[in-house]
DNA sequence: ATAATAGTGTCTTTCAGACAGTATAGT
DNA sequence: ACTATACTGTCTGAAAGACACTATTAT
């Protein structure tokens, strides 16, 4: 086994939704999905952008390690975290064999005010955009293989990065199995581009049947703001009337309004923790 | 840091569905969900039952490690595998810090004929039963905490084991977060009882919207057999007419019949790899 | 008054659940 | 003839999608 000891790390894909002002005073601010990345100070991938994370300590479990490393590198605490996927390709870290247990994290704007670049690490929020480059289907044996190649584009004020990811899927006589490869990337360390894309995919699929979106919302919000967040993540527009009908049971009305917007004020809502009980 | 190197392993929860004969010649055979366990020859947990698995080698990725260890310990190849969850509680292995990346695996009866106890390991198929012991909800802060305690019972011809698992869920102002603890167990090594229970939960939730069930079916099957597998995993009975309507687009008719069953013969079907395309 | 958003009513289609009913080999 | 399963038709109500409509305030 003469190799160096394999090491186990955690890495966190932290998403948030931010507003950006619109030119017209009447228009609502638009929304963007952002992910937090840190500039690496050391080799390998020096000066490239990487997910917050680090090595797991002896006396903590994986969830704790993710929360701790996030706190150490960004000052953020009490962030929603859920395990995403564990990546262990042999060559993913050029130094030594490293298995990374990754987490999906969500934060709202209020939580981010505590953010501070601790320990001198440079952190940046990048807007996230995904676009489909190619989609193909090839017959193979008794079934077929599908491949979707997409481009993840990350943009910050003074930096840019991208990754091209190919998600494959073989469907045979018994069902489907999937795989994923990083075709190309620029500005991103390790396989982190692929991890971000997978995190986005997870977020996209879970938002439809869970309350995940509310981790991205402030304490009080308008239904339009909520809808914007859904549209942002799903990447398509929703019809207002239908959206409100579907989310009505997850929110509680407050008697406050959002005023001074240059148009009719919108009622503020809050998340209803008890929504599932009302389902039956 | 003076600790021994943390090691990374893979462990696989392999499920299958088997038939057992019925007393009455006319009755259809019943079905059972089974999981594969190996008797440990060494300390720790000597003589207890454990999931197939082992240490990840330097030049393989995690999927390969899962497939290899399964092959080495059981002789089984070409089994469906998907990553389940990564477990890393500090004390889960009394020897040294061990992080286990676990896999959910599914096999049908035909694939299992290749099974052989390689390397002298004793493997057994245990029937799996889960029952809810307690369910509670406690108000806590602005939200509440829910706990479900369930018992997993594993039965083989000449062995028995169980585990009591508590799945917690805290729902606060922003949404929910979950945790899971092994309360008690007997006959099972490490935290493997909890892993099996989590695998079952994953299977139960994915079977409703994916084609996962077909990995448990033979090449050709009757719709009643398919329904039995769904009922087995979901733990409740389904109405035949509705079940057939919902699964109709995932199967193709063949022109063969299952005969000599003491009653009307049933048409045999096969999985339709192209079912998703027909959805729109 | 007007621009821009806030919010509602309702038609249609689709789909899940329930259940009653008919069909057919094997003994 | 009888048993156990195979398989179908259809009613109901809930929910998703589409879209037209009304309401309100800052400027």
Coordinates of C-alpha atoms (C1' of nucleotides) in Angstrom, one line a residue:
Chain A
X1 CA 0.0 0.0 0.0
X2 CA 3.0 2.4 0.0
X3 CA 0.6 5.3 -0.8
X4 CA 0.0 8.2 1.4
X5 CA -3.0 7.8 3.7
X6 CA -6.3 8.6 1.9
X7 CA -7.8 11.6 3.5
X8 CA -11.5 12.5 4.0
X9 CA -12.8 16.0 3.5
X10 CA -16.1 17.8 3.5
X11 CA -17.0 20.5 1.0
X12 CA -20.1 22.7 1.0
X13 CA -22.1 24.1 -1.9
X14 CA -23.7 27.2 -0.3
X15 CA -26.5 28.8 -2.4
X16 CA -28.4 32.0 -1.7
X17 CA -30.8 34.1 -3.6
X18 CA -30.0 37.8 -3.9
X19 CA -31.8 40.8 -5.4
X20 CA -30.3 43.2 -7.9
X21 CA -31.8 46.6 -8.5
X22 CA -33.7 47.4 -11.7
X23 CA -33.2 50.6 -13.7
X24 CA -36.8 51.6 -13.5
X25 CA -38.0 52.8 -10.1
X26 CA -41.2 51.0 -10.5
X27 CA -39.8 47.6 -11.5
X28 CA -39.3 45.0 -8.9
X29 CA -35.7 44.0 -8.2
X30 CA -34.6 40.9 -10.2
X31 CA -33.2 37.8 -8.5
X32 CA -30.1 35.8 -8.9
X33 CA -28.9 32.5 -7.6
X34 CA -25.4 32.7 -6.1
X35 CA -22.9 30.2 -4.8
X36 CA -20.0 30.9 -2.4
X37 CA -16.5 30.2 -3.5
X38 CA -13.1 30.8 -1.9
X39 CA -9.9 31.7 -3.7
X40 CA -7.2 29.1 -3.0
X41 CA -4.0 30.5 -1.5
X42 CA -2.0 27.3 -2.0
X43 CA -1.1 24.7 -4.5
X44 CA -2.7 22.7 -6.0
X45 CA -5.0 24.9 -8.0
X46 CA -3.5 28.0 -6.5
X47 CA -5.6 31.1 -7.2
X48 CA -8.5 29.1 -8.5
X49 CA -11.9 29.1 -6.9
X50 CA -13.0 26.3 -4.6
X51 CA -15.8 25.3 -2.3
X52 CA -15.5 26.0 1.4
X53 CA -14.5 22.9 3.2
X54 CA -11.6 21.0 4.8
X55 CA -10.5 17.9 6.5
X56 CA -12.7 16.0 8.9
X57 CA -11.3 16.0 12.5
X58 CA -11.1 12.9 14.6
X59 CA -13.8 13.7 17.1
X60 CA -16.5 15.1 14.9
X61 CA -19.1 13.6 12.6
X62 CA -19.5 14.7 9.0
X63 CA -22.3 17.1 9.6
X64 CA -20.3 18.8 12.3
X65 CA -17.2 19.0 10.1
X66 CA -19.2 20.7 7.3
X67 CA -20.7 23.2 9.8
X68 CA -17.3 23.8 11.4
X69 CA -15.3 24.4 8.2
X70 CA -18.0 26.7 6.9
X71 CA -17.9 28.7 10.1
X72 CA -14.1 28.8 10.1
X73 CA -13.8 30.0 6.5
X74 CA -16.7 32.4 6.3
X75 CA -17.9 33.1 9.8
X76 CA -21.4 31.8 8.9
X77 CA -23.3 29.8 11.5
X78 CA -26.6 28.0 11.8
X79 CA -26.8 27.4 8.1
X80 CA -29.1 24.7 6.7
X81 CA -27.0 21.7 5.6
X82 CA -27.8 18.4 4.0
X83 CA -25.6 15.7 2.7
X84 CA -25.3 15.9 -1.1
X85 CA -23.0 13.2 -2.5
X86 CA -19.6 11.7 -1.8
X87 CA -17.0 12.0 -4.5
X88 CA -14.0 9.7 -4.7
X89 CA -12.4 9.5 -8.1
X90 CA -8.8 8.4 -7.5
X91 CA -7.3 11.4 -9.4
X92 CA -9.5 14.2 -8.1
X93 CA -6.8 15.6 -5.9
X94 CA -3.3 15.5 -7.5
X95 CA -1.6 15.3 -4.1
X96 CA -3.1 12.2 -2.6
X97 CA -6.2 10.1 -2.6
X98 CA -9.0 12.4 -1.2
X99 CA -12.6 11.4 -0.7
X100 CA -14.9 14.4 -0.3
X101 CA -18.3 14.2 1.4
X102 CA -20.2 17.2 0.0
X103 CA -23.0 19.1 1.5
X104 CA -25.7 21.3 0.1
X105 CA -26.3 24.5 2.1
X106 CA -28.9 27.2 1.9
X107 CA -28.9 30.6 3.5
X108 CA -31.0 33.7 3.3
X109 CA -29.8 37.3 3.0
X110 CA -30.2 38.0 6.8
X111 CA -28.0 35.1 7.7
X112 CA -25.3 36.4 5.4
X113 CA -24.8 39.6 7.2
X114 CA -22.7 37.8 9.7
X115 CA -20.4 36.8 6.9
X116 CA -16.8 37.9 7.4
X117 CA -13.6 36.7 5.7
X118 CA -12.1 34.9 8.6
X119 CA -8.5 33.7 8.5
X120 CA -7.8 36.0 5.6
X121 CA -9.5 33.8 3.0
X122 CA -11.0 35.6 0.1
X123 CA -14.6 34.6 -0.5
X124 CA -16.8 35.6 -3.3
X125 CA -20.4 35.1 -4.3
X126 CA -20.8 34.0 -7.9
X127 CA -24.0 34.1 -9.8
X128 CA -24.9 30.7 -11.1
X129 CA -26.2 30.0 -14.6
X130 CA -26.7 26.6 -16.2
X131 CA -27.3 26.1 -19.9
X132 CA -27.8 22.9 -21.9
X133 CA -25.2 22.5 -24.6
X134 CA -26.1 19.1 -26.1
X135 CA -28.5 16.3 -25.6
X136 CA -28.2 12.9 -27.3
X137 CA -29.6 9.5 -27.2
X138 CA -27.8 6.5 -28.7
X139 CA -29.2 2.9 -29.0
X140 CA -26.9 0.5 -27.2
X141 CA -27.5 -3.2 -26.7
X142 CA -31.0 -3.8 -25.5
X143 CA -31.4 -0.3 -24.2
X144 CA -29.9 3.1 -24.9
X145 CA -27.6 5.7 -23.5
X146 CA -28.5 9.4 -23.0
X147 CA -26.1 12.2 -22.5
X148 CA -26.7 15.7 -21.5
X149 CA -23.8 18.1 -21.7
X150 CA -24.3 21.4 -19.9
X151 CA -22.3 24.5 -19.1
X152 CA -22.2 26.0 -15.6
X153 CA -21.3 29.6 -15.7
X154 CA -20.2 31.4 -12.6
X155 CA -19.8 35.2 -12.5
X156 CA -18.7 37.6 -9.9
X157 CA -17.8 41.3 -10.0
X158 CA -14.2 40.7 -10.8
X159 CA -14.0 37.0 -11.6
X160 CA -15.5 34.4 -13.8
X161 CA -15.3 30.6 -14.1
X162 CA -17.1 27.9 -15.9
X163 CA -17.4 24.1 -16.1
X164 CA -18.7 21.7 -18.7
X165 CA -20.4 18.7 -17.3
X166 CA -21.6 15.6 -19.0
X167 CA -24.4 13.6 -17.2
X168 CA -24.8 10.1 -18.7
X169 CA -27.6 7.6 -18.2
X170 CA -27.8 4.1 -19.4
X171 CA -31.3 2.6 -19.6
X172 CA -31.3 -1.2 -20.1
X173 CA -33.6 -4.1 -19.6
X174 CA -34.0 -3.5 -15.9
X175 CA -33.9 0.2 -15.4
X176 CA -31.5 3.1 -15.4
X177 CA -28.1 3.9 -14.0
X178 CA -26.3 7.2 -14.1
X179 CA -22.8 8.7 -14.3
X180 CA -21.3 12.1 -14.4
X181 CA -18.0 13.5 -15.8
X182 CA -16.3 16.9 -15.8
X183 CA -15.5 17.5 -19.4
X184 CA -13.7 20.9 -19.0
X185 CA -13.5 23.7 -16.6
X186 CA -11.7 27.0 -16.0
X187 CA -11.0 28.9 -12.8
X188 CA -12.4 26.1 -10.6
X189 CA -10.4 23.8 -8.4
X190 CA -10.6 20.0 -8.3
X191 CA -14.0 18.7 -9.5
X192 CA -15.9 21.5 -7.8
X193 CA -17.6 22.6 -10.9
X194 CA -19.3 19.3 -11.2
X195 CA -20.2 19.3 -7.5
X196 CA -21.9 22.7 -7.9
X197 CA -23.9 21.5 -10.9
X198 CA -25.0 18.4 -9.0
X199 CA -26.0 20.6 -6.0
X200 CA -28.1 22.7 -8.3
X201 CA -29.7 19.6 -9.8
X202 CA -30.6 18.4 -6.3
X203 CA -32.0 21.7 -5.3
X204 CA -34.0 21.8 -8.5
X205 CA -35.6 18.4 -8.0
X206 CA -36.2 18.8 -4.2
X207 CA -37.8 22.3 -4.4
X208 CA -40.8 20.9 -6.1
X209 CA -41.9 18.6 -3.3
X210 CA -40.2 19.9 -0.1
X211 CA -40.0 23.2 1.8
X212 CA -36.3 23.7 0.8
X213 CA -37.0 27.1 -0.8
X214 CA -37.8 28.7 2.5
X215 CA -34.2 28.4 3.7
X216 CA -33.5 30.9 1.0
X217 CA -36.3 33.3 2.1
X218 CA -36.1 35.9 4.8
X219 CA -38.5 35.7 7.8
X220 CA -41.1 37.6 6.0
X221 CA -41.6 37.8 2.2
X222 CA -44.1 38.5 -0.4
X223 CA -45.5 35.7 -2.6
X224 CA -44.0 37.3 -5.6
X225 CA -40.5 37.1 -4.0
X226 CA -41.2 33.4 -3.2
X227 CA -42.2 32.8 -6.8
X228 CA -39.1 34.5 -8.1
X229 CA -37.0 32.1 -6.1
X230 CA -38.8 29.1 -7.5
X231 CA -38.5 30.5 -11.0
X232 CA -34.8 31.1 -10.4
X233 CA -34.1 27.6 -9.4
X234 CA -36.4 25.8 -11.8
X235 CA -35.2 28.0 -14.7
X236 CA -38.6 28.7 -16.1
X237 CA -41.6 31.0 -15.5
X238 CA -44.6 29.9 -13.5
X239 CA -48.2 31.2 -13.7
X240 CA -48.9 33.3 -10.7
X241 CA -52.4 32.0 -9.9
X242 CA -51.3 28.4 -10.0
X243 CA -48.2 29.0 -8.0
X244 CA -50.1 30.7 -5.2
X245 CA -52.6 27.9 -5.1
X246 CA -49.8 25.3 -4.8
X247 CA -47.9 27.1 -2.1
X248 CA -50.8 28.5 -0.2
X249 CA -50.7 25.7 2.4
X250 CA -47.0 26.3 3.1
X251 CA -47.3 29.9 4.2
X252 CA -49.1 32.0 6.8
X253 CA -50.5 35.4 6.1
X254 CA -49.2 38.3 8.3
X255 CA -50.9 41.6 8.5
X256 CA -47.9 43.6 7.3
X257 CA -47.4 44.9 3.8
X258 CA -44.4 45.7 1.7
X259 CA -45.0 49.4 0.8
X260 CA -43.3 52.2 -1.2
X261 CA -42.6 50.0 -4.2
X262 CA -44.1 52.4 -6.8
X263 CA -47.2 50.2 -7.1
X264 CA -49.7 48.2 -5.2
X265 CA -48.3 47.0 -1.8
X266 CA -47.9 43.2 -1.4
X267 CA -49.0 41.3 1.7
X268 CA -46.1 39.7 3.7
X269 CA -46.2 36.0 4.5
X270 CA -44.1 33.7 6.6
X271 CA -43.3 30.0 6.4
X272 CA -45.8 27.7 8.1
X273 CA -43.9 25.0 9.9
X274 CA -47.0 22.9 10.3
X275 CA -47.9 22.7 6.6
X276 CA -47.5 19.0 6.3
X277 CA -50.1 18.2 8.9
X278 CA -52.6 20.2 6.9
X279 CA -52.0 18.0 3.8
X280 CA -54.2 15.1 4.7
Chain B
X1 CA -3.8 14.4 15.2
X2 CA -1.8 11.6 16.8
X3 CA -4.6 9.2 15.8
X4 CA -4.4 6.3 13.4
X5 CA -5.2 7.3 9.9
X6 CA -9.0 7.6 9.2
X7 CA -10.0 4.9 6.8
X8 CA -12.7 5.0 4.1
X9 CA -14.8 2.0 3.4
X10 CA -17.8 1.1 1.2
X11 CA -20.8 -1.0 2.4
X12 CA -23.7 -2.2 0.3
X13 CA -27.3 -2.8 1.2
X14 CA -28.4 -5.4 -1.3
X15 CA -32.1 -6.0 -1.5
X16 CA -34.0 -8.6 -3.4
X17 CA -37.6 -9.9 -3.6
X18 CA -38.2 -13.6 -3.2
X19 CA -41.3 -15.8 -3.4
X20 CA -42.3 -18.3 -0.8
X21 CA -44.7 -21.1 -1.5
X22 CA -48.2 -21.0 -0.2
X23 CA -50.0 -24.0 1.4
X24 CA -52.9 -24.0 -1.1
X25 CA -52.0 -25.2 -4.6
X26 CA -54.2 -22.4 -6.0
X27 CA -52.8 -19.5 -4.1
X28 CA -50.1 -17.4 -5.6
X29 CA -46.7 -17.5 -3.8
X30 CA -46.3 -14.6 -1.4
X31 CA -43.3 -12.3 -1.6
X32 CA -40.7 -11.1 0.8
X33 CA -38.1 -8.4 0.8
X34 CA -34.7 -9.7 1.7
X35 CA -31.3 -8.2 2.5
X36 CA -27.9 -9.8 2.2
X37 CA -25.7 -10.0 5.3
X38 CA -22.4 -11.6 6.1
X39 CA -21.3 -13.1 9.4
X40 CA -18.2 -11.4 10.7
X41 CA -15.3 -13.8 11.3
X42 CA -13.2 -11.3 13.2
X43 CA -13.3 -8.7 16.0
X44 CA -14.9 -6.2 16.4
X45 CA -18.5 -7.5 16.3
X46 CA -17.2 -11.1 15.8
X47 CA -20.1 -13.5 14.8
X48 CA -22.4 -10.6 14.2
X49 CA -24.0 -9.8 10.9
X50 CA -22.7 -7.1 8.7
X51 CA -23.2 -5.6 5.2
X52 CA -20.9 -6.7 2.4
X53 CA -18.2 -4.1 1.9
X54 CA -14.6 -3.2 2.5
X55 CA -11.8 -0.7 2.3
X56 CA -11.5 1.4 -0.8
X57 CA -8.4 0.8 -2.8
X58 CA -6.0 3.5 -4.1
X59 CA -6.8 3.3 -7.8
X60 CA -10.5 2.8 -7.8
X61 CA -13.4 5.2 -7.4
X62 CA -16.2 4.6 -4.9
X63 CA -18.7 2.9 -7.3
X64 CA -15.9 0.5 -8.4
X65 CA -15.0 -0.3 -4.8
X66 CA -18.7 -1.1 -4.0
X67 CA -18.9 -3.4 -7.1
X68 CA -15.6 -5.0 -6.3
X69 CA -16.2 -5.8 -2.7
X70 CA -19.7 -7.2 -3.5
X71 CA -18.1 -9.4 -6.1
X72 CA -15.3 -10.6 -3.8
X73 CA -17.6 -11.4 -0.9
X74 CA -20.6 -12.9 -2.7
X75 CA -19.5 -13.6 -6.3
X76 CA -22.3 -11.3 -7.6
X77 CA -21.6 -9.2 -10.6
X78 CA -23.5 -6.6 -12.7
X79 CA -25.7 -5.6 -9.8
X80 CA -27.5 -2.3 -9.8
X81 CA -25.8 0.1 -7.4
X82 CA -26.5 3.7 -6.4
X83 CA -24.9 5.7 -3.7
X84 CA -27.0 5.9 -0.6
X85 CA -25.4 8.0 2.2
X86 CA -22.1 8.5 3.9
X87 CA -21.8 7.7 7.6
X88 CA -19.1 9.1 9.7
X89 CA -19.9 9.2 13.4
X90 CA -16.6 9.2 15.2
X91 CA -17.3 6.1 17.3
X92 CA -19.0 4.0 14.7
X93 CA -16.0 1.7 14.5
X94 CA -14.3 1.0 17.8
X95 CA -10.9 0.4 16.2
X96 CA -10.3 3.6 14.4
X97 CA -12.1 6.4 12.7
X98 CA -13.9 4.9 9.8
X99 CA -16.1 6.7 7.2
X100 CA -18.4 4.5 5.3
X101 CA -19.8 5.4 1.9
X102 CA -22.8 3.2 1.5
X103 CA -24.6 1.9 -1.6
X104 CA -28.1 0.7 -2.3
X105 CA -28.1 -2.4 -4.5
X106 CA -31.0 -4.3 -6.1
X107 CA -30.9 -7.7 -7.7
X108 CA -33.5 -10.1 -9.2
X109 CA -33.7 -13.8 -8.6
X110 CA -31.9 -14.7 -11.8
X111 CA -28.8 -12.7 -11.0
X112 CA -28.6 -14.3 -7.6
X113 CA -28.0 -17.8 -9.0
X114 CA -24.4 -16.8 -9.5
X115 CA -24.1 -16.3 -5.8
X116 CA -21.4 -18.3 -4.1
X117 CA -19.8 -17.8 -0.8
X118 CA -16.4 -16.8 -2.0
X119 CA -13.4 -16.6 0.3
X120 CA -15.2 -18.7 2.9
X121 CA -17.5 -15.9 4.1
X122 CA -20.9 -17.0 5.4
X123 CA -23.6 -15.0 3.7
X124 CA -27.3 -15.1 4.5
X125 CA -30.5 -13.6 3.1
X126 CA -32.6 -12.0 5.8
X127 CA -36.3 -11.1 5.4
X128 CA -36.8 -7.4 6.2
X129 CA -39.7 -6.1 8.2
X130 CA -40.1 -2.6 9.6
X131 CA -42.7 -1.6 12.1
X132 CA -43.4 1.8 13.7
X133 CA -43.0 1.7 17.4
X134 CA -43.6 5.4 18.4
X135 CA -44.4 8.7 16.8
X136 CA -44.3 11.9 18.6
X137 CA -44.3 15.6 18.1
X138 CA -43.0 18.2 20.6
X139 CA -43.3 21.9 20.3
X140 CA -39.9 23.5 20.5
X141 CA -39.0 27.1 20.1
X142 CA -40.8 28.6 17.1
X143 CA -41.3 25.2 15.5
X144 CA -41.5 21.6 16.6
X145 CA -39.6 18.4 16.7
X146 CA -41.0 15.1 15.3
X147 CA -39.5 11.7 16.2
X148 CA -40.4 8.3 14.7
X149 CA -39.0 5.3 16.4
X150 CA -39.2 2.1 14.3
X151 CA -38.0 -1.4 14.6
X152 CA -36.3 -3.2 11.8
X153 CA -36.6 -7.0 12.2
X154 CA -34.3 -9.3 10.1
X155 CA -35.1 -13.0 10.0
X156 CA -33.2 -15.9 8.4
X157 CA -33.6 -19.6 8.6
X158 CA -31.2 -19.9 11.5
X159 CA -30.6 -16.4 12.6
X160 CA -32.4 -13.3 13.7
X161 CA -31.4 -9.7 14.4
X162 CA -33.1 -6.4 15.0
X163 CA -32.4 -2.7 15.3
X164 CA -34.3 0.2 16.8
X165 CA -33.9 3.4 14.9
X166 CA -35.0 6.9 15.8
X167 CA -35.5 9.3 12.9
X168 CA -35.8 12.9 14.1
X169 CA -36.9 16.0 12.3
X170 CA -36.9 19.6 13.5
X171 CA -39.1 22.0 11.7
X172 CA -38.4 25.6 12.4
X173 CA -39.1 29.0 10.9
X174 CA -37.2 28.2 7.6
X175 CA -37.9 24.6 7.0
X176 CA -36.9 21.1 8.2
X177 CA -33.7 19.3 9.1
X178 CA -33.3 15.7 9.9
X179 CA -31.2 13.4 12.0
X180 CA -31.1 9.7 12.8
X181 CA -29.8 7.6 15.7
X182 CA -29.4 3.9 16.4
X183 CA -31.2 3.4 19.7
X184 CA -30.6 -0.3 20.1
X185 CA -29.6 -3.3 18.1
X186 CA -28.9 -7.0 18.4
X187 CA -26.9 -9.3 16.1
X188 CA -25.9 -6.5 13.8
X189 CA -22.4 -5.0 13.5
X190 CA -21.5 -1.3 13.6
X191 CA -24.4 1.0 12.7
X192 CA -25.5 -1.4 9.9
X193 CA -29.0 -1.7 11.2
X194 CA -29.5 2.0 10.7
X195 CA -28.0 1.9 7.3
X196 CA -30.4 -0.9 6.2
X197 CA -33.4 1.1 7.5
X198 CA -32.2 4.1 5.6
X199 CA -31.8 2.1 2.5
X200 CA -35.3 0.8 2.8
X201 CA -36.6 4.3 3.3
X202 CA -34.8 5.4 0.1
X203 CA -36.2 2.5 -1.8
X204 CA -39.7 3.2 -0.6
X205 CA -39.6 6.9 -1.6
X206 CA -37.9 6.3 -5.0
X207 CA -40.1 3.5 -6.1
X208 CA -43.0 5.8 -6.5
X209 CA -41.5 8.0 -9.2
X210 CA -38.7 6.0 -10.7
X211 CA -38.2 2.6 -12.4
X212 CA -36.2 1.2 -9.5
X213 CA -38.6 -1.7 -8.9
X214 CA -37.7 -3.3 -12.2
X215 CA -34.2 -4.1 -10.9
X216 CA -36.0 -6.5 -8.6
X217 CA -38.0 -8.1 -11.4
X218 CA -37.0 -11.0 -13.7
X219 CA -36.8 -10.4 -17.4
X220 CA -40.5 -11.3 -17.8
X221 CA -43.1 -11.0 -15.1
X222 CA -46.8 -10.7 -14.6
X223 CA -48.4 -7.5 -13.5
X224 CA -49.5 -9.2 -10.3
X225 CA -45.9 -10.0 -9.5
X226 CA -44.9 -6.4 -10.2
X227 CA -47.7 -5.2 -7.9
X228 CA -46.6 -7.6 -5.2
X229 CA -43.1 -6.0 -5.2
X230 CA -44.6 -2.5 -4.9
X231 CA -46.8 -3.6 -2.1
X232 CA -43.9 -5.3 -0.3
X233 CA -41.8 -2.1 -0.4
X234 CA -44.5 0.4 0.3
X235 CA -45.9 -1.8 3.1
X236 CA -49.5 -1.4 2.0
X237 CA -52.0 -2.8 -0.4
X238 CA -52.7 -1.2 -3.8
X239 CA -55.9 -1.4 -5.9
X240 CA -55.2 -3.5 -8.9
X241 CA -57.0 -1.4 -11.5
X242 CA -55.3 1.8 -10.4
X243 CA -51.9 0.1 -10.2
X244 CA -52.1 -1.2 -13.7
X245 CA -53.2 2.2 -15.0
X246 CA -50.2 3.9 -13.4
X247 CA -47.6 1.3 -14.5
X248 CA -49.0 0.6 -17.9
X249 CA -46.6 3.1 -19.6
X250 CA -43.5 1.4 -18.1
X251 CA -44.1 -2.1 -19.4
X252 CA -44.4 -3.8 -22.7
X253 CA -46.8 -6.7 -23.3
X254 CA -45.3 -10.0 -24.6
X255 CA -47.4 -12.7 -26.1
X256 CA -46.4 -15.3 -23.5
X257 CA -48.5 -16.4 -20.5
X258 CA -47.8 -17.8 -17.1
X259 CA -49.8 -21.1 -17.1
X260 CA -50.5 -24.0 -14.8
X261 CA -51.2 -21.8 -11.8
X262 CA -54.5 -23.4 -10.9
X263 CA -56.5 -20.4 -12.3
X264 CA -56.6 -18.0 -15.2
X265 CA -53.2 -17.6 -16.8
X266 CA -51.6 -14.1 -16.6
X267 CA -49.9 -12.3 -19.5
X268 CA -46.2 -11.8 -19.1
X269 CA -44.7 -8.3 -19.5
X270 CA -41.3 -6.8 -19.7
X271 CA -39.8 -3.5 -18.7
X272 CA -40.0 -0.8 -21.4
X273 CA -36.7 1.1 -21.4
X274 CA -38.3 3.9 -23.4
X275 CA -41.1 4.7 -21.0
X276 CA -40.0 8.2 -20.1
X277 CA -40.1 9.4 -23.7
X278 CA -43.8 8.4 -23.9
X279 CA -44.6 10.5 -20.9
X280 CA -45.1 13.9 -22.7
Chain C
dA1 C1' -54.0 59.0 -15.4
dT2 C1' -50.7 55.5 -15.7
dA3 C1' -47.3 52.0 -15.0
dA4 C1' -46.4 48.2 -12.8
dT5 C1' -47.4 44.9 -9.8
dA6 C1' -51.0 42.4 -6.5
dG7 C1' -54.3 39.2 -6.4
dT8 C1' -58.8 36.3 -7.9
dG9 C1' -62.2 33.4 -10.5
dT10 C1' -63.0 29.7 -13.3
dC11 C1' -62.7 26.5 -17.3
dT12 C1' -60.5 22.4 -18.9
dT13 C1' -57.8 18.4 -18.7
dT14 C1' -55.4 15.1 -16.3
dC15 C1' -54.9 11.8 -12.8
dA16 C1' -55.6 9.3 -8.3
dG17 C1' -58.8 6.6 -5.5
dA18 C1' -62.7 3.6 -5.1
dC19 C1' -65.3 -0.1 -6.4
dA20 C1' -68.2 -3.0 -9.2
dG21 C1' -68.1 -5.9 -12.6
dT22 C1' -66.6 -9.6 -16.3
dA23 C1' -63.3 -13.4 -17.9
dT24 C1' -60.9 -17.7 -17.6
dA25 C1' -57.7 -21.8 -16.7
dG26 C1' -57.3 -25.9 -13.4
dT27 C1' -59.2 -29.1 -10.5
Chain D
dA1 C1' -69.3 -26.1 -10.7
dC2 C1' -66.1 -23.8 -8.0
dT3 C1' -62.0 -21.3 -6.7
dA4 C1' -58.6 -18.1 -7.1
dT5 C1' -56.8 -15.0 -9.8
dA6 C1' -56.8 -11.9 -14.3
dC7 C1' -58.4 -8.0 -16.1
dT8 C1' -61.7 -3.9 -17.4
dG9 C1' -65.0 0.0 -17.1
dT10 C1' -66.4 4.0 -15.0
dC11 C1' -67.7 7.3 -11.3
dT12 C1' -65.8 10.8 -8.3
dG13 C1' -63.1 14.4 -6.6
dA14 C1' -58.6 16.7 -6.3
dA15 C1' -55.1 19.0 -8.5
dA16 C1' -52.5 21.0 -12.5
dG17 C1' -52.4 24.1 -16.4
dA18 C1' -54.1 28.0 -18.9
dC19 C1' -55.9 32.4 -19.1
dA20 C1' -58.9 36.3 -18.4
dC21 C1' -60.1 39.4 -15.2
dT22 C1' -60.2 43.0 -11.1
dA23 C1' -57.6 45.8 -7.5
dT24 C1' -54.3 49.0 -5.7
dT25 C1' -50.7 52.5 -4.9
dA26 C1' -46.6 55.8 -5.9
dT27 C1' -45.6 58.9 -9.1

